Amino acid sequence: MDEDDRGCLVLVLAVPSALLTLVAAYFCWTALTIRPSGPWDDDAYAGIVLSCVTTIGAALTAAAVWLLPPVRRVMRWWWPLPPVLLGAVAAVRWAAGA
C-alpha cells in the first residue's frame, strides 16, 4: 500500500472514530453540567445516568473500532485515548451519583 492510499484510508477510518468521540464528548459534557434541583429531582438524575451510559457506549465503540487490526495498522496509538478518557470521566460521574 503506497502513502497516498494510506492517507485516504486513515481519513476514512478517522471519520467514525471522530464522530463517536464527538458524541461521547457531548454527552460527557451533558452529564457534567446537569445539576439536580434537589434529592427529589429524579428526572435530572435519570438524565445524568443516560448521558453517562451514552458516553461510555460511544467511547467503547470508538475504542473497539481502533482495536480492529486493519485500523490499528494505519491509525496511531493515541487515537483511542480521548474517547477512553471521556468514558472514564463519565464512569466517575455515574459512580459519584450527583
PDB file of C-alpha atoms in Angstrom:
ATOM      1  CA  MET A   1       0.000   0.000   0.000  1.00  0.00           C
ATOM      2  CA  ASP A   2       1.525   3.337  -1.013  1.00  0.00           C
ATOM      3  CA  GLU A   3       1.434   6.550   1.043  1.00  0.00           C
ATOM      4  CA  ASP A   4      -1.477   8.101  -0.906  1.00  0.00           C
ATOM      5  CA  ASP A   5      -3.693   5.088  -0.252  1.00  0.00           C
ATOM      6  CA  ARG A   6      -2.719   5.007   3.407  1.00  0.00           C
ATOM      7  CA  GLY A   7      -3.610   8.700   3.814  1.00  0.00           C
ATOM      8  CA  CYS A   8      -7.064   8.125   2.331  1.00  0.00           C
ATOM      9  CA  LEU A   9      -7.561   5.029   4.471  1.00  0.00           C
ATOM     10  CA  VAL A  10      -6.672   6.953   7.625  1.00  0.00           C
ATOM     11  CA  LEU A  11      -9.154   9.647   6.659  1.00  0.00           C
ATOM     12  CA  VAL A  12     -11.925   7.116   6.029  1.00  0.00           C
ATOM     13  CA  LEU A  13     -11.228   5.308   9.312  1.00  0.00           C
ATOM     14  CA  ALA A  14     -10.906   8.556  11.232  1.00  0.00           C
ATOM     15  CA  VAL A  15     -14.448   9.677  10.388  1.00  0.00           C
ATOM     16  CA  PRO A  16     -16.355   7.100  12.507  1.00  0.00           C
ATOM     17  CA  SER A  17     -13.802   7.380  15.295  1.00  0.00           C
ATOM     18  CA  ALA A  18     -14.023  11.177  15.326  1.00  0.00           C
ATOM     19  CA  LEU A  19     -17.834  11.165  15.186  1.00  0.00           C
ATOM     20  CA  LEU A  20     -18.070   8.696  18.059  1.00  0.00           C
ATOM     21  CA  THR A  21     -15.605  10.790  20.049  1.00  0.00           C
ATOM     22  CA  LEU A  22     -17.710  13.904  19.429  1.00  0.00           C
ATOM     23  CA  VAL A  23     -20.841  12.063  20.577  1.00  0.00           C
ATOM     24  CA  ALA A  24     -19.004  10.910  23.708  1.00  0.00           C
ATOM     25  CA  ALA A  25     -17.738  14.445  24.365  1.00  0.00           C
ATOM     26  CA  TYR A  26     -21.201  15.967  24.023  1.00  0.00           C
ATOM     27  CA  PHE A  27     -22.864  13.503  26.370  1.00  0.00           C
ATOM     28  CA  CYS A  28     -19.976  13.692  28.842  1.00  0.00           C
ATOM     29  CA  TRP A  29     -20.392  17.472  28.894  1.00  0.00           C
ATOM     30  CA  THR A  30     -24.125  16.983  29.421  1.00  0.00           C
ATOM     31  CA  ALA A  31     -23.522  14.572  32.308  1.00  0.00           C
ATOM     32  CA  LEU A  32     -21.167  17.055  33.948  1.00  0.00           C
ATOM     33  CA  THR A  33     -23.426  20.094  33.548  1.00  0.00           C
ATOM     34  CA  ILE A  34     -26.775  18.654  34.676  1.00  0.00           C
ATOM     35  CA  ARG A  35     -27.429  19.814  38.218  1.00  0.00           C
ATOM     36  CA  PRO A  36     -30.384  18.341  40.108  1.00  0.00           C
ATOM     37  CA  SER A  37     -32.533  20.848  41.980  1.00  0.00           C
ATOM     38  CA  GLY A  38     -32.600  18.564  44.999  1.00  0.00           C
ATOM     39  CA  PRO A  39     -32.803  14.944  46.079  1.00  0.00           C
ATOM     40  CA  TRP A  40     -36.340  14.723  44.671  1.00  0.00           C
ATOM     41  CA  ASP A  41     -35.247  15.630  41.120  1.00  0.00           C
ATOM     42  CA  ASP A  42     -35.436  12.134  39.632  1.00  0.00           C
ATOM     43  CA  ASP A  43     -35.531  13.446  36.061  1.00  0.00           C
ATOM     44  CA  ALA A  44     -32.153  15.146  36.451  1.00  0.00           C
ATOM     45  CA  TYR A  45     -30.623  12.017  37.973  1.00  0.00           C
ATOM     46  CA  ALA A  46     -32.045   9.938  35.125  1.00  0.00           C
ATOM     47  CA  GLY A  47     -30.566  12.421  32.629  1.00  0.00           C
ATOM     48  CA  ILE A  48     -27.158  12.096  34.270  1.00  0.00           C
ATOM     49  CA  VAL A  49     -27.305   8.307  34.096  1.00  0.00           C
ATOM     50  CA  LEU A  50     -28.469   8.353  30.472  1.00  0.00           C
ATOM     51  CA  SER A  51     -25.706  10.778  29.496  1.00  0.00           C
ATOM     52  CA  CYS A  52     -23.098   8.651  31.269  1.00  0.00           C
ATOM     53  CA  VAL A  53     -24.313   5.434  29.653  1.00  0.00           C
ATOM     54  CA  THR A  54     -24.333   7.065  26.205  1.00  0.00           C
ATOM     55  CA  THR A  55     -20.841   8.473  26.753  1.00  0.00           C
ATOM     56  CA  ILE A  56     -19.476   5.116  27.850  1.00  0.00           C
ATOM     57  CA  GLY A  57     -21.159   3.330  24.937  1.00  0.00           C
ATOM     58  CA  ALA A  58     -19.807   5.759  22.344  1.00  0.00           C
ATOM     59  CA  ALA A  59     -16.353   5.692  23.941  1.00  0.00           C
ATOM     60  CA  LEU A  60     -16.213   1.903  23.981  1.00  0.00           C
ATOM     61  CA  THR A  61     -17.385   1.735  20.387  1.00  0.00           C
ATOM     62  CA  ALA A  62     -14.725   4.241  19.294  1.00  0.00           C
ATOM     63  CA  ALA A  63     -12.064   2.246  21.138  1.00  0.00           C
ATOM     64  CA  ALA A  64     -13.382  -1.000  19.644  1.00  0.00           C
ATOM     65  CA  VAL A  65     -13.124   0.457  16.134  1.00  0.00           C
ATOM     66  CA  TRP A  66      -9.466   1.206  16.813  1.00  0.00           C
ATOM     67  CA  LEU A  67      -8.870  -2.355  18.078  1.00  0.00           C
ATOM     68  CA  LEU A  68      -9.672  -3.829  14.660  1.00  0.00           C
ATOM     69  CA  PRO A  69      -6.348  -4.964  13.121  1.00  0.00           C
ATOM     70  CA  PRO A  70      -6.666  -3.018   9.836  1.00  0.00           C
ATOM     71  CA  VAL A  71      -7.479   0.145  11.744  1.00  0.00           C
ATOM     72  CA  ARG A  72      -4.606  -0.294  14.208  1.00  0.00           C
ATOM     73  CA  ARG A  73      -2.155  -0.613  11.339  1.00  0.00           C
ATOM     74  CA  VAL A  74      -2.976   2.795   9.886  1.00  0.00           C
ATOM     75  CA  MET A  75      -4.092   4.862  12.874  1.00  0.00           C
ATOM     76  CA  ARG A  76      -1.685   5.929  15.580  1.00  0.00           C
ATOM     77  CA  TRP A  77      -1.758   4.633  19.162  1.00  0.00           C
ATOM     78  CA  TRP A  78      -3.192   7.870  20.608  1.00  0.00           C
ATOM     79  CA  TRP A  79      -6.474   7.777  18.633  1.00  0.00           C
ATOM     80  CA  PRO A  80      -8.447   5.851  21.284  1.00  0.00           C
ATOM     81  CA  LEU A  81      -7.157   7.952  24.197  1.00  0.00           C
ATOM     82  CA  PRO A  82      -9.728  10.815  24.039  1.00  0.00           C
ATOM     83  CA  PRO A  83     -12.803   8.545  23.966  1.00  0.00           C
ATOM     84  CA  VAL A  84     -11.374   6.306  26.689  1.00  0.00           C
ATOM     85  CA  LEU A  85     -10.706   9.368  28.841  1.00  0.00           C
ATOM     86  CA  LEU A  86     -14.253  10.631  28.238  1.00  0.00           C
ATOM     87  CA  GLY A  87     -15.634   7.217  29.159  1.00  0.00           C
ATOM     88  CA  ALA A  88     -13.612   7.229  32.383  1.00  0.00           C
ATOM     89  CA  VAL A  89     -14.904  10.700  33.301  1.00  0.00           C
ATOM     90  CA  ALA A  90     -18.472   9.549  32.653  1.00  0.00           C
ATOM     91  CA  ALA A  91     -17.948   6.427  34.744  1.00  0.00           C
ATOM     92  CA  VAL A  92     -16.676   8.533  37.650  1.00  0.00           C
ATOM     93  CA  ARG A  93     -19.631  10.910  37.279  1.00  0.00           C
ATOM     94  CA  TRP A  94     -22.041   7.998  37.239  1.00  0.00           C
ATOM     95  CA  ALA A  95     -20.400   6.413  40.277  1.00  0.00           C
ATOM     96  CA  ALA A  96     -20.452   9.757  42.130  1.00  0.00           C
ATOM     97  CA  GLY A  97     -24.200   9.987  41.611  1.00  0.00           C
ATOM     98  CA  ALA A  98     -24.713  13.724  41.892  1.00  0.00           C
TER      99      ALA A  98
END
